[in-house]
Tab-separated table of C-alpha atoms in Angstrom:
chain	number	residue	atom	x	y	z
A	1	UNK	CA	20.379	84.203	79.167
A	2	UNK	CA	20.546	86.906	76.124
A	3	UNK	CA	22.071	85.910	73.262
A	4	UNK	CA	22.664	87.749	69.428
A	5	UNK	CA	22.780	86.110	66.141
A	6	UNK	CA	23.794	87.558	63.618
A	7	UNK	CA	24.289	86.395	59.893
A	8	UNK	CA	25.647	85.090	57.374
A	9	UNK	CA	28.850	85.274	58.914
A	10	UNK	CA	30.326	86.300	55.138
A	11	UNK	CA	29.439	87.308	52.227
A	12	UNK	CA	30.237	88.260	49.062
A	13	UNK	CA	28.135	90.028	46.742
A	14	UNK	CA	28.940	92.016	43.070
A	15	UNK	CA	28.482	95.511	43.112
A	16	UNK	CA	24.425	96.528	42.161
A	17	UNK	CA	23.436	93.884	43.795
A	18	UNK	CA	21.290	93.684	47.111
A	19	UNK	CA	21.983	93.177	50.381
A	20	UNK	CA	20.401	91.994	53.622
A	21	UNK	CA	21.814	91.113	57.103
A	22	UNK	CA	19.954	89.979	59.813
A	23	UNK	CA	20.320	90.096	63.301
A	24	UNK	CA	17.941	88.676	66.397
A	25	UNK	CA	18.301	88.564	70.375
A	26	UNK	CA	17.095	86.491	72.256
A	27	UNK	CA	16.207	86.461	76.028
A	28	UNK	CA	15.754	90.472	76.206
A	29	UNK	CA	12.659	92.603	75.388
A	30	UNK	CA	12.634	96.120	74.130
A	31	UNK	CA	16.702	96.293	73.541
A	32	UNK	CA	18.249	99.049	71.994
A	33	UNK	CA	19.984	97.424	68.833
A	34	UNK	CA	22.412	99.219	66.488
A	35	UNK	CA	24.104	98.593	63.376
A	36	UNK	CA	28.223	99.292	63.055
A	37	UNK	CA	30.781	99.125	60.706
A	38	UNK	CA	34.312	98.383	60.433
A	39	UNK	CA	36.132	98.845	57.799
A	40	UNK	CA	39.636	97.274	57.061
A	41	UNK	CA	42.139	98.794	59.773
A	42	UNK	CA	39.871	101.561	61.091
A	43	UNK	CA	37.278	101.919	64.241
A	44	UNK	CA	33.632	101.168	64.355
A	45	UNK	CA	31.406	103.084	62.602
A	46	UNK	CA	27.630	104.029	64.043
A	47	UNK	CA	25.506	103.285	61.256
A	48	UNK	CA	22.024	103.257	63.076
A	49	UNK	CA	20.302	102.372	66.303
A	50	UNK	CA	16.758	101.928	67.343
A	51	UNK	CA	14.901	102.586	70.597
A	52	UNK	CA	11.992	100.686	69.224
A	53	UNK	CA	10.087	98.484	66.546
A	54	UNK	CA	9.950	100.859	63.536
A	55	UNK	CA	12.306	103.782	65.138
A	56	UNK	CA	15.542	104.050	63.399
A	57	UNK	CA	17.767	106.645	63.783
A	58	UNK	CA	20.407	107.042	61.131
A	59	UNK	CA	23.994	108.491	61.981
A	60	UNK	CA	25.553	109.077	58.592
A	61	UNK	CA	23.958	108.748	54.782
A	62	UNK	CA	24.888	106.462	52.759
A	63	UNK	CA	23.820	103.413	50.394
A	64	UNK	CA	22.215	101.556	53.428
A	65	UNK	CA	19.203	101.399	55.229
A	66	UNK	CA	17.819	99.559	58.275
A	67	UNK	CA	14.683	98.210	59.947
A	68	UNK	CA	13.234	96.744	62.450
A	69	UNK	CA	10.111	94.716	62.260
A	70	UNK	CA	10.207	92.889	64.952
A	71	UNK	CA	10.967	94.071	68.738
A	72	UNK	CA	14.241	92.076	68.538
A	73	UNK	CA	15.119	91.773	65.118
A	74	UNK	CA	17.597	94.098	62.783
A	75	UNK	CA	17.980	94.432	59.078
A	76	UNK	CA	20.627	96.148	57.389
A	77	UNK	CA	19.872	96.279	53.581
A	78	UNK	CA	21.174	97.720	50.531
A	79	UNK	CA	19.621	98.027	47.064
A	80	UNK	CA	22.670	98.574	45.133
A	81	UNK	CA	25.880	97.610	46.596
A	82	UNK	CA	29.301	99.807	46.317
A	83	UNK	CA	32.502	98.869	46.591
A	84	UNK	CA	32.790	101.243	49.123
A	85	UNK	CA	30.229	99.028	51.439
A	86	UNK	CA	32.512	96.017	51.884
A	87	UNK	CA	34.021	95.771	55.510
A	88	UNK	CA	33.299	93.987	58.893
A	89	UNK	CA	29.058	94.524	60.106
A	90	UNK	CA	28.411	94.583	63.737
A	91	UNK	CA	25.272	94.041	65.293
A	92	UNK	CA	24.787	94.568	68.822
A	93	UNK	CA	22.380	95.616	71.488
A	94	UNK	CA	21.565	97.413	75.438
A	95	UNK	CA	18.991	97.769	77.380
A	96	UNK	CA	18.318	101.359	78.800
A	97	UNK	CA	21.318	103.894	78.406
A	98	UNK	CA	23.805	101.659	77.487
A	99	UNK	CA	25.471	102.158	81.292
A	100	UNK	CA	25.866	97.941	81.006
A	101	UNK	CA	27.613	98.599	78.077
A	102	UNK	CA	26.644	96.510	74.522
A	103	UNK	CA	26.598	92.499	73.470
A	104	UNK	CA	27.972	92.274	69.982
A	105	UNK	CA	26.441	89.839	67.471
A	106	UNK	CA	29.941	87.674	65.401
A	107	UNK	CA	29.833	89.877	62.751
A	108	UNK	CA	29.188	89.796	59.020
A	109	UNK	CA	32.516	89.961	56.691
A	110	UNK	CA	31.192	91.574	53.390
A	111	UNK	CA	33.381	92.208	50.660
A	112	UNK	CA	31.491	93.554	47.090
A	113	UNK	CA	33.694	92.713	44.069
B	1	UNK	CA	29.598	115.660	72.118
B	2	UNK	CA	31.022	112.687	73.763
B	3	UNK	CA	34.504	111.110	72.359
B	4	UNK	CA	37.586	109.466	72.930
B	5	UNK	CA	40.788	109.117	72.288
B	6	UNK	CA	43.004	106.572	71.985
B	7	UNK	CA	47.098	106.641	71.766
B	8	UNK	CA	47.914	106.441	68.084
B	9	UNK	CA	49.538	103.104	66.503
B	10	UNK	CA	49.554	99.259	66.877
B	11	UNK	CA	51.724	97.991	70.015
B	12	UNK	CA	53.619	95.728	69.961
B	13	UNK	CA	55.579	93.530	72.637
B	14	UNK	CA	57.139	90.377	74.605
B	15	UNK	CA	55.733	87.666	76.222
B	16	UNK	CA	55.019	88.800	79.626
B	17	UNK	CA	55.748	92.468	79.575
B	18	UNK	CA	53.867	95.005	80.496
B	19	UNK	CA	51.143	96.244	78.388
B	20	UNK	CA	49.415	100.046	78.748
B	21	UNK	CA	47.149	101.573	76.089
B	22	UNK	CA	45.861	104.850	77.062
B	23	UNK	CA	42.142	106.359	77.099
B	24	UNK	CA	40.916	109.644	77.333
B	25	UNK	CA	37.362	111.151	76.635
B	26	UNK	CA	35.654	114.387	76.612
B	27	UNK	CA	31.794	113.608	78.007
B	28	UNK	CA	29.316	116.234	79.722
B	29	UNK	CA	27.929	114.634	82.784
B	30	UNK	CA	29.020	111.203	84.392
B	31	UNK	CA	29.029	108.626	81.765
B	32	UNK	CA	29.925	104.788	82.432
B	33	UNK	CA	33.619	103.426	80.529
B	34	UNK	CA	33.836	100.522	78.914
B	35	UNK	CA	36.951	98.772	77.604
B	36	UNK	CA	36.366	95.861	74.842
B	37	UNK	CA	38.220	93.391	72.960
B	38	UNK	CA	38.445	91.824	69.363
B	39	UNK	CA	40.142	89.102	68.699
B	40	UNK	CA	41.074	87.734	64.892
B	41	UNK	CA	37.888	87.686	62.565
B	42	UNK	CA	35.532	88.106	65.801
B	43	UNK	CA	32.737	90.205	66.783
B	44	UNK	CA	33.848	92.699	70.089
B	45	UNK	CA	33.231	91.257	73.755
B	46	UNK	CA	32.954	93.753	76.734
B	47	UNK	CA	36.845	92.898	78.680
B	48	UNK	CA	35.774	95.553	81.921
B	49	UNK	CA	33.811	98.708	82.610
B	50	UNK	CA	33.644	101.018	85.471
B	51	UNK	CA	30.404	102.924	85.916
B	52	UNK	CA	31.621	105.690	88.363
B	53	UNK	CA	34.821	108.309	88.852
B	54	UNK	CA	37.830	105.788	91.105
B	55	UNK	CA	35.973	102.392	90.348
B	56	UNK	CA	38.559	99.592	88.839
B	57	UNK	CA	37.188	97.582	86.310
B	58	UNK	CA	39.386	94.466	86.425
B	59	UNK	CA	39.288	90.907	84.111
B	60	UNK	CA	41.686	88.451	82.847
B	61	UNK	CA	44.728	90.574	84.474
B	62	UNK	CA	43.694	93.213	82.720
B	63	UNK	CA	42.475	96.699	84.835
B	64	UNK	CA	41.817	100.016	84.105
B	65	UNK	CA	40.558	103.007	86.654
B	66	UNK	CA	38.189	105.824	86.517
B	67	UNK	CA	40.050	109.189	86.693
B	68	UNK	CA	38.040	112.291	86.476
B	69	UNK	CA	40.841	114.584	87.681
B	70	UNK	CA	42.428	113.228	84.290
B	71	UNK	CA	39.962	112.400	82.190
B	72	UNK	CA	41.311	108.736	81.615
B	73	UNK	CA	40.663	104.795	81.442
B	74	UNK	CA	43.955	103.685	80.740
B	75	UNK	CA	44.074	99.686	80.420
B	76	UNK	CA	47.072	97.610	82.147
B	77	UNK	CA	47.750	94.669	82.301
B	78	UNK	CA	51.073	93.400	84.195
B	79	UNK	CA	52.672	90.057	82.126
B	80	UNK	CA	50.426	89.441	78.403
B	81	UNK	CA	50.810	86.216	77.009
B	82	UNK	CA	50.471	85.644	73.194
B	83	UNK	CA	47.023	85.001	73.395
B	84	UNK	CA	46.249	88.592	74.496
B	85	UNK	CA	47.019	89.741	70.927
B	86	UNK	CA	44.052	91.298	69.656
B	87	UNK	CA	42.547	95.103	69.310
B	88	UNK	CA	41.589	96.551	71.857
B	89	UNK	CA	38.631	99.341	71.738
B	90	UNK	CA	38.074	102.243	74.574
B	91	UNK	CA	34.487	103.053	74.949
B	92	UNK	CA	32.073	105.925	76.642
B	93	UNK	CA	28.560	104.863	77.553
B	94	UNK	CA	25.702	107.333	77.724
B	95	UNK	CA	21.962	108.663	75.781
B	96	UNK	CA	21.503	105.268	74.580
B	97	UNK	CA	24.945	105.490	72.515
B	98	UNK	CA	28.284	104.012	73.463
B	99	UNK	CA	31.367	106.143	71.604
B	100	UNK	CA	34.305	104.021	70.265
B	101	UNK	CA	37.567	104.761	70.190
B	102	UNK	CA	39.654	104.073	66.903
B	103	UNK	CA	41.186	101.364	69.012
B	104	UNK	CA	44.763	99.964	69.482
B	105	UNK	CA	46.122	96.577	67.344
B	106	UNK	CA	48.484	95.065	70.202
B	107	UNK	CA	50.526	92.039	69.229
B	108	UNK	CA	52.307	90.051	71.305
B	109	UNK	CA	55.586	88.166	70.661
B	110	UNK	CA	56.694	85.193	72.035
């Protein structure tokens, strides 16, 4: 069966300082996986997807960045954290157009102080 | 593009009433519709989806139908117990991409 990890499952991190969440599947090959946010009291947030290893598509700039080394495994990372970057990370991932819908990782809480 | 829309505002209700949150979206062609849950400090789990116009997604009590004519998912659910307290998410499926509605905080009182 496919599963998602995703971790840690909170953090917190001073501002400047780096950041890196990771996120695998298991039990899939070539999934599309995408990064989300959620910030307190507000909807999800597309931060990036990928259709493939090394093939990230970003939806909105900002202090972040993503990759994907691996076929299925997700990084989001930061070099210099803002207070504006704490909120709720979702990972999650499809296979084809997305018609059976997406698994969601457990999140990441992040709060920068 | 694609988008939702969800009714504005937490709800908020009794044991065992009855429980609507409406959906609409704007989408060219004939994407699938998802409807997903989030409960307290949790990641989002897929509650139903209907992939085609008059399919019923149903789980857990909870149901929602495909209406082109209308343009609407609309989730129901007949008697909610505390435990269905959580926020509840509308979503369009298509191009690799799901859209996400703001989604709806519903508590329920006992």
């Amino acid at each position: 069966s496919q599963t998602i990890h995703q971790w840690p499952a909170t953090l917190v991190q001073p501002v400047g300082s780096p950041l890196s969440l990771e996120c695998t599947v298991e039990g899939t090959s070539n999934p599309n996986l995408y990064w989300y946010r959620q910030a307190a009291g507000r909807g999800l947030q597309l931060l990036f997807y990928s259709v493939g290893i090394g093939q990230i598509s970003s939806e909105v700039p900002q202090n972040l960045s993503a990759s994907r080394p691996q076929d299925r495994q997700f990084i989001l990372s930061s070099k210099k954290l803002l207070l504006s970057d704490s909120g709720f990370y979702l990972c999650a991932w499809s296979v084809l157009e997305g018609s059976g819908g997406y698994t969601f990782g457990s999140g990441t809480r992040l709060t920068v102080v | 593009g694609d988008s939702v829309t969800q009714m504005e505002g937490p709800v908020t209700l009794s044991e065992e009433a009855f429980l609507t949150i409406n959906c609409t979206y704007t989408a060219t062609g004939y994407p699938s519709l998802f409807w997903y849950v989030q409960y307290p400090g949790e990641g989002l789990q897929l509650l139903l989806k209907a992939t085609k116009a008059d399919d019923k997604g149903s789980n857990k009590g909870f149901e929602a139908t495909y209406r082109k004519e209308t343009t609407s998912f609309h989730l129901e659910k007949g008697s909610v117990q505390v435990s269905d307290s959580a926020v509840y998410f509308c979503a369009l499926g298509g191009n690799n991409r799901l859209a996400f509605g703001k989604g709806n905080q519903v508590v329920v009182i006992p």
